[in-house]
Amino acid sequence: MASLSSTSSRPGVQYPYGPVGVARALQDNSQTPPTPTLFSKEFSLADRVALVTGANSGLGLESALALVEAGARAVYCVDIAAEPSPEWTKVKEFASRMQGTGGEGRLEYISASVCDQVLSVNLKGVLYAAQAAGKQMVRFNSPGSIILMASVLGSVACKLEEPGSLSYAVAKGGVLQMARSLAVELAPKGIRVNSISPAFTRTNMITGILDVPGGEDALAKFTPMGRVGESHELRGAVTWLASDASSFCTGSDVFACMKALESIIVFTAEVSTKHPPADQTGESNMLRIRGSFCVIRSIGTISFHRACMSSTSSVKSSAHYPYGPVGVARALQDTSQTPAPTLFSKEFSLADRVALVTGANSGLGLESALALIEAGARAVYCVDIAAEPSPEWTKVKEFASRMQGTGGEGRLEYISASVCDQERLLKIGESIGDKEGRLDICVASAGIIGNGAQGLEVTADAFDQVLSVNLKGVLYTAQAAGKQMVRFNSPGSIILMASVLGSVACMLTEPGSTPYSVAKVGVLQMTRSLACELASKGIRVNSISPGFMRTNMISGILGISSAEAALGKFGPMGRIGEPHELRGVVTWLASDASSFCTGSDIFVTGGHQAW
């Protein structure tokens, strides 16, 4: 175990409001009913301040309103126009009417000049904006989050020959690497850097294409769901990355599309190629608070030609929620005197939904189950191989039952079963459907690490065991849930637990990780394939790739002297993750807040994959 030696160690994440999730459940002995903290604490942006560029319309304005609904005190909106648009003015008035109902923030408009060259705006401008925000985060010695708006075209080539996208794609590819590099550089300062890659989304940038006959059809064909995205469908990703709920996520790119903090600074549009003046970089008194959050979205000019827009398919309808429009669309229509925020009460809410979570007797599975309860799920069925639930699970079940009446109305149920038994899992799924009349959410979290033999020494039996649980078991779980989603003709979300070791090789030679890594990379491709197959049925499939987390799976390694410090060195944050740091991403992927996200893998690794 010489490879585990280390001389540095950093503490795990500490929140000012105390423990959350399972850790809180195990410690809580109060006589008063506990209340859920997922939205009121981890996702909350209460008293934070934001600067959003490009916020006169589109994704920038959508982001600004989402931050207000999440509790931000003030959002400063920067754009090129000398005066705010009628749309912005309407949203500002809507936000002011939310005060007293949960949205206490205000919108302010600032006019600033921009550059219109694709590389200058989309690449250089992104760096300059990140510098402007990052320097203030360092100045105030506070943790922060920088979010760079990339694009799916930074990862895959556009199939349209016209309009040409070379310059745009080159710039967005650069943004992806910029996010990874900045994540590594800034992690020691407590600053997280991630990117979001939207697909074609209905904004002013592509209105010229959408207005061409057949144009929307052509764009919609690039995604398995068969439609373009709506700008409000990025509200969830922006809010998750802005908040403490993503505290172990850095150097990641979030595909908020259908692909096969304390103070907040948000840059979401054209940014000048010159370094911003001091009064736009946080030098003013409004930013003299404890932390920062920066979202950078830079937009270049796209030209187009009508000839390339021929299409024979019909466009599928955009996302429609049973509770009506949200975000900017709602603000433009709403005439009530006291509108209330919907971000947590509607888009993130899992009210009345039913979930199946495997590997939920402890660790990441149990943490996910409790998060779903706090988000409003009616029932969460926890499947694990143990004949009886663990004392930890029993304590969490009792904690969840005490939350009823305070916002957590759901219940936990335990089922003993092996995920390797396909027939048994299918029957479990069917019985849940029979009893509940629905099954909306699946989290396939069961997994084993194996006996630790190195690749040249792994026996056939040992290899089969790991593949049976970590690969076949994941498929069987997805089948059990997916068949019920199809049975009830209802949209659903399937979340498969992968691993960072499915994307990068483990630098530890002992214990060996070859079987585990092989199984996890299979989960990644399973996610993409199922996403394409099930999109037409309204079922989304995504994966999560955690880094090294403090769970029973690696408890043997953590028991070795200096092992935890050694594992922490694999990521720029310099520590391992805590199980509760997956609560946010699980909730986002399970909810309507991720309605335009399928076939994506979300890294929550402390930046392990970035270097």
CSV table of N, CA and C in Angstrom, one decimal, residues 55-197:
chain,number,residue,atom,x,y,z
A,55,ALA,N,-28.3,39.6,-20.1
A,55,ALA,CA,-29.5,39.3,-19.4
A,55,ALA,C,-30.7,40.1,-19.8
A,56,ASN,N,-30.6,40.7,-21.0
A,56,ASN,CA,-31.7,41.5,-21.5
A,56,ASN,C,-32.8,40.6,-22.2
A,57,SER,N,-32.4,39.3,-22.4
A,57,SER,CA,-33.3,38.4,-23.0
A,57,SER,C,-32.6,37.0,-22.9
A,58,GLY,N,-33.3,36.0,-23.5
A,58,GLY,CA,-32.8,34.6,-23.6
A,58,GLY,C,-32.3,34.0,-22.4
A,59,LEU,N,-31.2,33.2,-22.5
A,59,LEU,CA,-30.7,32.4,-21.3
A,59,LEU,C,-30.2,33.3,-20.2
A,60,GLY,N,-29.7,34.5,-20.5
A,60,GLY,CA,-29.3,35.4,-19.5
A,60,GLY,C,-30.4,35.9,-18.6
A,61,LEU,N,-31.5,36.3,-19.2
A,61,LEU,CA,-32.7,36.8,-18.5
A,61,LEU,C,-33.3,35.6,-17.7
A,62,GLU,N,-33.3,34.4,-18.3
A,62,GLU,CA,-33.9,33.2,-17.7
A,62,GLU,C,-33.1,32.9,-16.4
A,63,SER,N,-31.7,33.0,-16.5
A,63,SER,CA,-30.9,32.7,-15.4
A,63,SER,C,-31.1,33.8,-14.3
A,64,ALA,N,-31.2,35.0,-14.7
A,64,ALA,CA,-31.4,36.1,-13.7
A,64,ALA,C,-32.7,35.9,-12.9
A,65,LEU,N,-33.8,35.5,-13.6
A,65,LEU,CA,-35.0,35.3,-12.8
A,65,LEU,C,-34.9,34.0,-12.0
A,66,ALA,N,-34.3,33.0,-12.4
A,66,ALA,CA,-34.1,31.8,-11.6
A,66,ALA,C,-33.4,32.1,-10.3
A,67,LEU,N,-32.3,32.9,-10.4
A,67,LEU,CA,-31.6,33.3,-9.2
A,67,LEU,C,-32.4,34.0,-8.2
A,68,VAL,N,-33.3,34.9,-8.7
A,68,VAL,CA,-34.2,35.6,-7.8
A,68,VAL,C,-35.2,34.7,-7.2
A,69,GLU,N,-35.7,33.7,-7.9
A,69,GLU,CA,-36.6,32.8,-7.4
A,69,GLU,C,-35.9,31.8,-6.4
A,70,ALA,N,-34.6,31.6,-6.5
A,70,ALA,CA,-33.9,30.8,-5.6
A,70,ALA,C,-33.5,31.6,-4.3
A,71,GLY,N,-33.8,32.9,-4.3
A,71,GLY,CA,-33.5,33.7,-3.1
A,71,GLY,C,-32.5,34.7,-3.2
A,72,ALA,N,-31.8,34.9,-4.3
A,72,ALA,CA,-30.8,36.0,-4.4
A,72,ALA,C,-31.4,37.3,-4.0
A,73,ARG,N,-30.6,38.1,-3.4
A,73,ARG,CA,-31.0,39.5,-2.9
A,73,ARG,C,-31.1,40.5,-4.0
A,74,ALA,N,-30.1,40.4,-4.9
A,74,ALA,CA,-30.1,41.4,-6.0
A,74,ALA,C,-29.4,40.7,-7.2
A,75,VAL,N,-29.9,41.0,-8.4
A,75,VAL,CA,-29.3,40.5,-9.6
A,75,VAL,C,-29.1,41.7,-10.6
A,76,TYR,N,-27.8,42.0,-10.9
A,76,TYR,CA,-27.5,43.1,-11.8
A,76,TYR,C,-27.3,42.5,-13.2
A,77,CYS,N,-28.1,43.0,-14.1
A,77,CYS,CA,-28.2,42.5,-15.5
A,77,CYS,C,-27.4,43.4,-16.4
A,78,VAL,N,-26.4,42.9,-17.1
A,78,VAL,CA,-25.6,43.7,-18.0
A,78,VAL,C,-25.9,43.2,-19.4
A,79,ASP,N,-26.1,44.2,-20.3
A,79,ASP,CA,-26.3,43.9,-21.8
A,79,ASP,C,-25.8,45.1,-22.6
A,80,ILE,N,-25.7,44.9,-23.9
A,80,ILE,CA,-25.3,45.9,-24.8
A,80,ILE,C,-26.3,47.0,-25.0
A,81,ALA,N,-27.6,46.7,-25.0
A,81,ALA,CA,-28.6,47.7,-25.3
A,81,ALA,C,-28.5,48.9,-24.3
A,82,ALA,N,-28.7,50.1,-24.8
A,82,ALA,CA,-28.7,51.3,-24.0
A,82,ALA,C,-29.8,51.3,-22.9
A,83,GLU,N,-30.9,50.7,-23.3
A,83,GLU,CA,-32.1,50.6,-22.4
A,83,GLU,C,-32.6,49.2,-22.3
A,84,PRO,N,-33.1,48.8,-21.2
A,84,PRO,CA,-33.6,47.4,-21.1
A,84,PRO,C,-34.8,47.2,-22.1
A,85,SER,N,-34.9,45.9,-22.5
A,85,SER,CA,-36.0,45.6,-23.4
A,85,SER,C,-37.3,45.6,-22.7
A,86,PRO,N,-38.4,45.6,-23.4
A,86,PRO,CA,-39.8,45.5,-22.8
A,86,PRO,C,-39.9,44.2,-22.0
A,87,GLU,N,-39.3,43.1,-22.6
A,87,GLU,CA,-39.3,41.8,-21.9
A,87,GLU,C,-38.6,41.9,-20.6
A,88,TRP,N,-37.4,42.5,-20.5
A,88,TRP,CA,-36.7,42.6,-19.3
A,88,TRP,C,-37.5,43.5,-18.3
A,89,THR,N,-38.1,44.6,-18.7
A,89,THR,CA,-38.9,45.4,-17.9
A,89,THR,C,-40.1,44.7,-17.3
A,90,LYS,N,-40.7,43.8,-18.1
A,90,LYS,CA,-41.8,43.0,-17.6
A,90,LYS,C,-41.4,42.0,-16.5
A,91,VAL,N,-40.2,41.4,-16.8
A,91,VAL,CA,-39.7,40.4,-15.8
A,91,VAL,C,-39.3,41.1,-14.5
A,92,LYS,N,-38.7,42.3,-14.6
A,92,LYS,CA,-38.3,43.1,-13.4
A,92,LYS,C,-39.6,43.4,-12.6
A,93,GLU,N,-40.7,43.8,-13.2
A,93,GLU,CA,-41.9,44.1,-12.5
A,93,GLU,C,-42.5,42.9,-11.9
A,94,PHE,N,-42.4,41.7,-12.6
A,94,PHE,CA,-42.9,40.5,-12.1
A,94,PHE,C,-42.1,40.1,-10.8
A,95,ALA,N,-40.7,40.2,-10.9
A,95,ALA,CA,-39.9,39.9,-9.7
A,95,ALA,C,-40.2,40.8,-8.5
A,96,SER,N,-40.5,42.0,-8.8
A,96,SER,CA,-40.8,42.9,-7.6
A,96,SER,C,-42.1,42.5,-7.0
A,97,ARG,N,-43.1,41.9,-7.8
A,97,ARG,CA,-44.3,41.5,-7.2
A,97,ARG,C,-44.2,40.2,-6.4
A,98,MET,N,-43.1,39.5,-6.6
A,98,MET,CA,-42.8,38.3,-5.8
A,98,MET,C,-42.3,38.5,-4.4
A,99,GLN,N,-41.9,39.8,-4.1
A,99,GLN,CA,-41.4,40.1,-2.8
A,99,GLN,C,-42.5,39.9,-1.8
A,100,GLY,N,-42.2,39.1,-0.7
A,100,GLY,CA,-43.2,38.8,0.3
A,100,GLY,C,-43.8,37.4,0.1
A,101,THR,N,-43.5,36.8,-1.1
A,101,THR,CA,-44.0,35.4,-1.3
A,101,THR,C,-42.9,34.4,-1.5
A,102,GLY,N,-41.6,34.8,-1.3
A,102,GLY,CA,-40.5,33.9,-1.4
A,102,GLY,C,-39.4,34.4,-2.3
A,103,GLY,N,-39.7,35.2,-3.2
A,103,GLY,CA,-38.7,35.8,-4.1
A,103,GLY,C,-38.5,37.2,-3.7
A,104,GLU,N,-37.4,37.4,-2.8
A,104,GLU,CA,-37.2,38.7,-2.2
A,104,GLU,C,-36.2,39.6,-2.9
A,105,GLY,N,-35.7,39.1,-4.1
A,105,GLY,CA,-34.7,39.9,-4.8
A,105,GLY,C,-35.2,40.9,-5.7
A,106,ARG,N,-34.3,41.7,-6.3
A,106,ARG,CA,-34.6,42.7,-7.3
A,106,ARG,C,-33.7,42.6,-8.5
A,107,LEU,N,-34.2,43.1,-9.6
A,107,LEU,CA,-33.4,43.1,-10.8
A,107,LEU,C,-32.9,44.6,-11.1
A,108,GLU,N,-31.7,44.7,-11.5
A,108,GLU,CA,-31.1,46.1,-11.9
A,108,GLU,C,-30.5,45.9,-13.2
A,109,TYR,N,-30.6,47.0,-14.1
A,109,TYR,CA,-30.1,46.9,-15.4
A,109,TYR,C,-28.8,47.8,-15.6
A,110,ILE,N,-27.8,47.3,-16.3
A,110,ILE,CA,-26.6,48.1,-16.5
A,110,ILE,C,-26.3,47.9,-18.0
A,111,SER,N,-26.1,49.0,-18.8
A,111,SER,CA,-25.7,48.9,-20.2
A,111,SER,C,-24.2,48.9,-20.3
A,112,ALA,N,-23.7,48.0,-21.1
A,112,ALA,CA,-22.2,47.9,-21.3
A,112,ALA,C,-21.9,47.5,-22.8
A,113,SER,N,-20.8,48.0,-23.3
A,113,SER,CA,-20.5,47.7,-24.7
A,113,SER,C,-19.9,46.3,-24.8
A,114,VAL,N,-20.0,45.7,-26.1
A,114,VAL,CA,-19.5,44.4,-26.3
A,114,VAL,C,-18.8,44.3,-27.7
A,115,CYS,N,-18.2,43.2,-27.9
A,115,CYS,CA,-17.5,42.9,-29.2
A,115,CYS,C,-18.4,41.9,-29.9
A,116,ASP,N,-18.4,41.9,-31.3
A,116,ASP,CA,-19.2,41.0,-32.0
A,116,ASP,C,-18.4,39.9,-32.8
A,117,GLN,N,-17.1,39.8,-32.5
A,117,GLN,CA,-16.4,38.8,-33.2
A,117,GLN,C,-16.5,37.4,-32.4
A,118,VAL,N,-16.7,36.4,-33.2
A,118,VAL,CA,-17.0,35.1,-32.6
A,118,VAL,C,-16.0,34.6,-31.6
A,119,LEU,N,-14.7,34.5,-32.0
A,119,LEU,CA,-13.7,34.1,-31.0
A,119,LEU,C,-13.5,35.0,-29.9
A,120,SER,N,-13.5,36.3,-30.2
A,120,SER,CA,-13.3,37.3,-29.1
A,120,SER,C,-14.4,37.2,-28.1
A,121,VAL,N,-15.6,37.1,-28.5
A,121,VAL,CA,-16.7,37.1,-27.6
A,121,VAL,C,-16.8,35.7,-26.9
A,122,ASN,N,-16.8,34.7,-27.7
A,122,ASN,CA,-17.1,33.3,-27.1
A,122,ASN,C,-15.9,32.7,-26.4
A,123,LEU,N,-14.7,33.2,-26.6
A,123,LEU,CA,-13.5,32.6,-26.0
A,123,LEU,C,-12.8,33.6,-25.1
A,124,LYS,N,-12.2,34.6,-25.7
A,124,LYS,CA,-11.5,35.6,-24.9
A,124,LYS,C,-12.4,36.3,-23.9
A,125,GLY,N,-13.6,36.6,-24.4
A,125,GLY,CA,-14.6,37.3,-23.5
A,125,GLY,C,-14.9,36.5,-22.3
A,126,VAL,N,-15.0,35.2,-22.5
A,126,VAL,CA,-15.3,34.3,-21.4
A,126,VAL,C,-14.2,34.3,-20.3
A,127,LEU,N,-12.9,34.2,-20.8
A,127,LEU,CA,-11.8,34.3,-19.9
A,127,LEU,C,-11.8,35.6,-19.1
A,128,TYR,N,-12.0,36.7,-19.8
A,128,TYR,CA,-11.9,38.0,-19.2
A,128,TYR,C,-13.0,38.1,-18.1
A,129,ALA,N,-14.2,37.6,-18.4
A,129,ALA,CA,-15.3,37.7,-17.4
A,129,ALA,C,-15.0,36.8,-16.2
A,130,ALA,N,-14.4,35.6,-16.5
A,130,ALA,CA,-14.0,34.7,-15.4
A,130,ALA,C,-12.9,35.4,-14.5
A,131,GLN,N,-12.0,36.1,-15.2
A,131,GLN,CA,-11.0,36.8,-14.4
A,131,GLN,C,-11.6,37.9,-13.5
A,132,ALA,N,-12.5,38.6,-14.1
A,132,ALA,CA,-13.2,39.7,-13.4
A,132,ALA,C,-13.9,39.2,-12.1
A,133,ALA,N,-14.6,38.1,-12.3
A,133,ALA,CA,-15.3,37.5,-11.1
A,133,ALA,C,-14.3,36.8,-10.2
A,134,GLY,N,-13.4,36.0,-10.7
A,134,GLY,CA,-12.5,35.2,-9.9
A,134,GLY,C,-11.6,36.1,-9.0
A,135,LYS,N,-11.2,37.2,-9.5
A,135,LYS,CA,-10.3,38.1,-8.7
A,135,LYS,C,-11.1,38.6,-7.5
A,136,GLN,N,-12.4,38.9,-7.6
A,136,GLN,CA,-13.1,39.3,-6.5
A,136,GLN,C,-13.4,38.2,-5.5
A,137,MET,N,-13.5,37.0,-6.0
A,137,MET,CA,-13.7,35.9,-5.1
A,137,MET,C,-12.4,35.7,-4.3
A,138,VAL,N,-11.2,35.8,-4.9
A,138,VAL,CA,-10.0,35.7,-4.2
A,138,VAL,C,-9.8,36.9,-3.3
A,139,ARG,N,-10.2,38.1,-3.7
A,139,ARG,CA,-10.0,39.3,-2.9
A,139,ARG,C,-10.7,39.2,-1.6
A,140,PHE,N,-12.0,38.6,-1.6
A,140,PHE,CA,-12.7,38.5,-0.4
A,140,PHE,C,-12.5,37.1,0.3
A,141,ASN,N,-11.6,36.3,-0.2
A,141,ASN,CA,-11.2,35.1,0.4
A,141,ASN,C,-12.4,34.2,0.7
A,142,SER,N,-13.3,34.1,-0.3
A,142,SER,CA,-14.5,33.4,-0.1
A,142,SER,C,-14.7,32.3,-1.2
A,143,PRO,N,-15.4,31.3,-0.9
A,143,PRO,CA,-15.7,30.2,-1.9
A,143,PRO,C,-16.6,30.8,-2.9
A,144,GLY,N,-16.5,30.3,-4.1
A,144,GLY,CA,-17.4,30.8,-5.2
A,144,GLY,C,-17.6,29.7,-6.3
A,145,SER,N,-18.4,30.0,-7.2
A,145,SER,CA,-18.7,29.1,-8.3
A,145,SER,C,-18.8,29.9,-9.6
A,146,ILE,N,-17.9,29.5,-10.6
A,146,ILE,CA,-17.9,30.1,-11.9
A,146,ILE,C,-18.5,29.1,-12.9
A,147,ILE,N,-19.5,29.5,-13.6
A,147,ILE,CA,-20.1,28.6,-14.6
A,147,ILE,C,-20.0,29.2,-16.0
A,148,LEU,N,-19.3,28.5,-16.9
A,148,LEU,CA,-19.1,29.0,-18.2
A,148,LEU,C,-20.1,28.3,-19.2
A,149,MET,N,-20.8,29.1,-19.9
A,149,MET,CA,-21.8,28.6,-20.8
A,149,MET,C,-21.1,28.2,-22.1
A,150,ALA,N,-21.0,26.8,-22.3
A,150,ALA,CA,-20.3,26.3,-23.5
A,150,ALA,C,-21.5,26.0,-24.5
A,151,SER,N,-21.3,24.9,-25.2
A,151,SER,CA,-22.4,24.4,-26.2
A,151,SER,C,-22.1,23.0,-26.5
A,152,VAL,N,-23.2,22.3,-26.9
A,152,VAL,CA,-23.0,20.9,-27.4
A,152,VAL,C,-22.1,20.9,-28.6
A,153,LEU,N,-22.1,22.0,-29.3
A,153,LEU,CA,-21.2,22.1,-30.5
A,153,LEU,C,-19.7,22.2,-30.2
A,154,GLY,N,-19.4,22.3,-28.9
A,154,GLY,CA,-18.0,22.3,-28.5
A,154,GLY,C,-17.6,20.8,-28.2
A,155,SER,N,-18.5,19.9,-28.3
A,155,SER,CA,-18.2,18.5,-28.1
A,155,SER,C,-18.5,17.6,-29.3
A,156,VAL,N,-19.5,17.9,-30.0
A,156,VAL,CA,-19.9,17.2,-31.2
A,156,VAL,C,-20.0,18.1,-32.4
A,157,ALA,N,-19.7,17.6,-33.6
A,157,ALA,CA,-19.8,18.5,-34.8
A,157,ALA,C,-21.2,18.7,-35.2
A,158,CYS,N,-21.5,19.8,-35.7
A,158,CYS,CA,-22.8,20.1,-36.2
A,158,CYS,C,-23.1,19.5,-37.6
A,159,LYS,N,-24.2,18.8,-37.8
A,159,LYS,CA,-24.4,18.1,-39.0
A,159,LYS,C,-24.9,19.0,-40.1
A,160,LEU,N,-25.3,20.2,-39.7
A,160,LEU,CA,-25.7,21.2,-40.7
A,160,LEU,C,-24.5,21.8,-41.4
A,161,GLU,N,-24.4,21.7,-42.7
A,161,GLU,CA,-23.3,22.3,-43.5
A,161,GLU,C,-23.4,23.8,-43.4
A,162,GLU,N,-24.7,24.3,-43.4
A,162,GLU,CA,-24.9,25.8,-43.4
A,162,GLU,C,-26.1,25.9,-42.4
A,163,PRO,N,-26.0,26.9,-41.4
A,163,PRO,CA,-24.9,27.9,-41.3
A,163,PRO,C,-23.6,27.2,-40.8
A,164,GLY,N,-22.5,27.7,-41.3
A,164,GLY,CA,-21.2,27.2,-40.8
A,164,GLY,C,-21.0,27.5,-39.3
A,165,SER,N,-20.5,26.5,-38.6
A,165,SER,CA,-20.3,26.6,-37.2
A,165,SER,C,-18.9,26.4,-36.7
A,166,LEU,N,-17.9,26.5,-37.6
A,166,LEU,CA,-16.5,26.2,-37.3
A,166,LEU,C,-16.0,27.1,-36.2
A,167,SER,N,-16.1,28.4,-36.4
A,167,SER,CA,-15.6,29.4,-35.4
A,167,SER,C,-16.3,29.2,-34.1
A,168,TYR,N,-17.6,29.1,-34.1
A,168,TYR,CA,-18.4,29.0,-32.9
A,168,TYR,C,-18.0,27.7,-32.2
A,169,ALA,N,-17.9,26.6,-32.9
A,169,ALA,CA,-17.5,25.3,-32.3
A,169,ALA,C,-16.1,25.3,-31.7
A,170,VAL,N,-15.2,25.9,-32.4
A,170,VAL,CA,-13.8,26.0,-31.9
A,170,VAL,C,-13.8,26.8,-30.6
A,171,ALA,N,-14.5,27.9,-30.6
A,171,ALA,CA,-14.5,28.7,-29.4
A,171,ALA,C,-15.2,28.0,-28.2
A,172,LYS,N,-16.2,27.3,-28.5
A,172,LYS,CA,-16.9,26.5,-27.4
A,172,LYS,C,-16.1,25.4,-26.9
A,173,GLY,N,-15.3,24.7,-27.8
A,173,GLY,CA,-14.4,23.7,-27.4
A,173,GLY,C,-13.4,24.2,-26.5
A,174,GLY,N,-12.9,25.5,-26.8
A,174,GLY,CA,-11.9,26.1,-25.9
A,174,GLY,C,-12.5,26.4,-24.6
A,175,VAL,N,-13.8,26.8,-24.5
A,175,VAL,CA,-14.4,27.0,-23.2
A,175,VAL,C,-14.4,25.8,-22.3
A,176,LEU,N,-14.6,24.6,-22.9
A,176,LEU,CA,-14.6,23.4,-22.2
A,176,LEU,C,-13.3,23.2,-21.5
A,177,GLN,N,-12.2,23.4,-22.2
A,177,GLN,CA,-10.9,23.2,-21.7
A,177,GLN,C,-10.5,24.3,-20.7
A,178,MET,N,-11.0,25.5,-20.9
A,178,MET,CA,-10.8,26.6,-20.0
A,178,MET,C,-11.5,26.3,-18.7
A,179,ALA,N,-12.7,25.7,-18.7
A,179,ALA,CA,-13.4,25.3,-17.5
A,179,ALA,C,-12.5,24.3,-16.7
A,180,ARG,N,-12.0,23.3,-17.3
A,180,ARG,CA,-11.2,22.3,-16.6
A,180,ARG,C,-9.9,22.9,-16.1
A,181,SER,N,-9.2,23.8,-16.9
A,181,SER,CA,-8.0,24.3,-16.4
A,181,SER,C,-8.2,25.3,-15.3
A,182,LEU,N,-9.2,26.1,-15.4
A,182,LEU,CA,-9.5,27.1,-14.3
A,182,LEU,C,-9.9,26.3,-13.0
A,183,ALA,N,-10.6,25.2,-13.2
A,183,ALA,CA,-11.1,24.4,-12.0
A,183,ALA,C,-9.9,23.9,-11.2
A,184,VAL,N,-8.8,23.5,-12.0
A,184,VAL,CA,-7.6,23.0,-11.3
A,184,VAL,C,-6.9,24.1,-10.6
A,185,GLU,N,-6.8,25.3,-11.3
A,185,GLU,CA,-6.1,26.4,-10.7
A,185,GLU,C,-6.7,27.0,-9.5
A,186,LEU,N,-8.1,27.0,-9.5
A,186,LEU,CA,-8.8,27.8,-8.5
A,186,LEU,C,-9.3,26.9,-7.4
A,187,ALA,N,-9.3,25.6,-7.5
A,187,ALA,CA,-9.8,24.7,-6.4
A,187,ALA,C,-9.1,25.0,-5.1
A,188,PRO,N,-7.8,25.2,-5.0
A,188,PRO,CA,-7.2,25.5,-3.7
A,188,PRO,C,-7.7,26.8,-3.0
A,189,LYS,N,-8.3,27.6,-3.8
A,189,LYS,CA,-8.9,28.9,-3.3
A,189,LYS,C,-10.4,28.7,-3.0
A,190,GLY,N,-10.9,27.5,-3.1
A,190,GLY,CA,-12.3,27.3,-2.8
A,190,GLY,C,-13.3,27.7,-3.9
A,191,ILE,N,-12.8,27.9,-5.1
A,191,ILE,CA,-13.6,28.4,-6.2
A,191,ILE,C,-13.8,27.2,-7.1
A,192,ARG,N,-15.1,26.9,-7.4
A,192,ARG,CA,-15.5,25.8,-8.3
A,192,ARG,C,-15.7,26.4,-9.7
A,193,VAL,N,-15.3,25.7,-10.8
A,193,VAL,CA,-15.5,26.1,-12.1
A,193,VAL,C,-16.1,25.0,-12.9
A,194,ASN,N,-17.3,25.2,-13.5
A,194,ASN,CA,-17.9,24.2,-14.3
A,194,ASN,C,-18.5,24.9,-15.6
A,195,SER,N,-18.9,24.0,-16.6
A,195,SER,CA,-19.5,24.6,-17.8
A,195,SER,C,-20.8,23.9,-18.0
A,196,ILE,N,-21.7,24.6,-18.7
A,196,ILE,CA,-23.0,24.0,-19.2
A,196,ILE,C,-23.0,24.0,-20.7
A,197,SER,N,-23.4,22.9,-21.3
A,197,SER,CA,-23.4,22.8,-22.8
A,197,SER,C,-24.9,22.6,-23.2
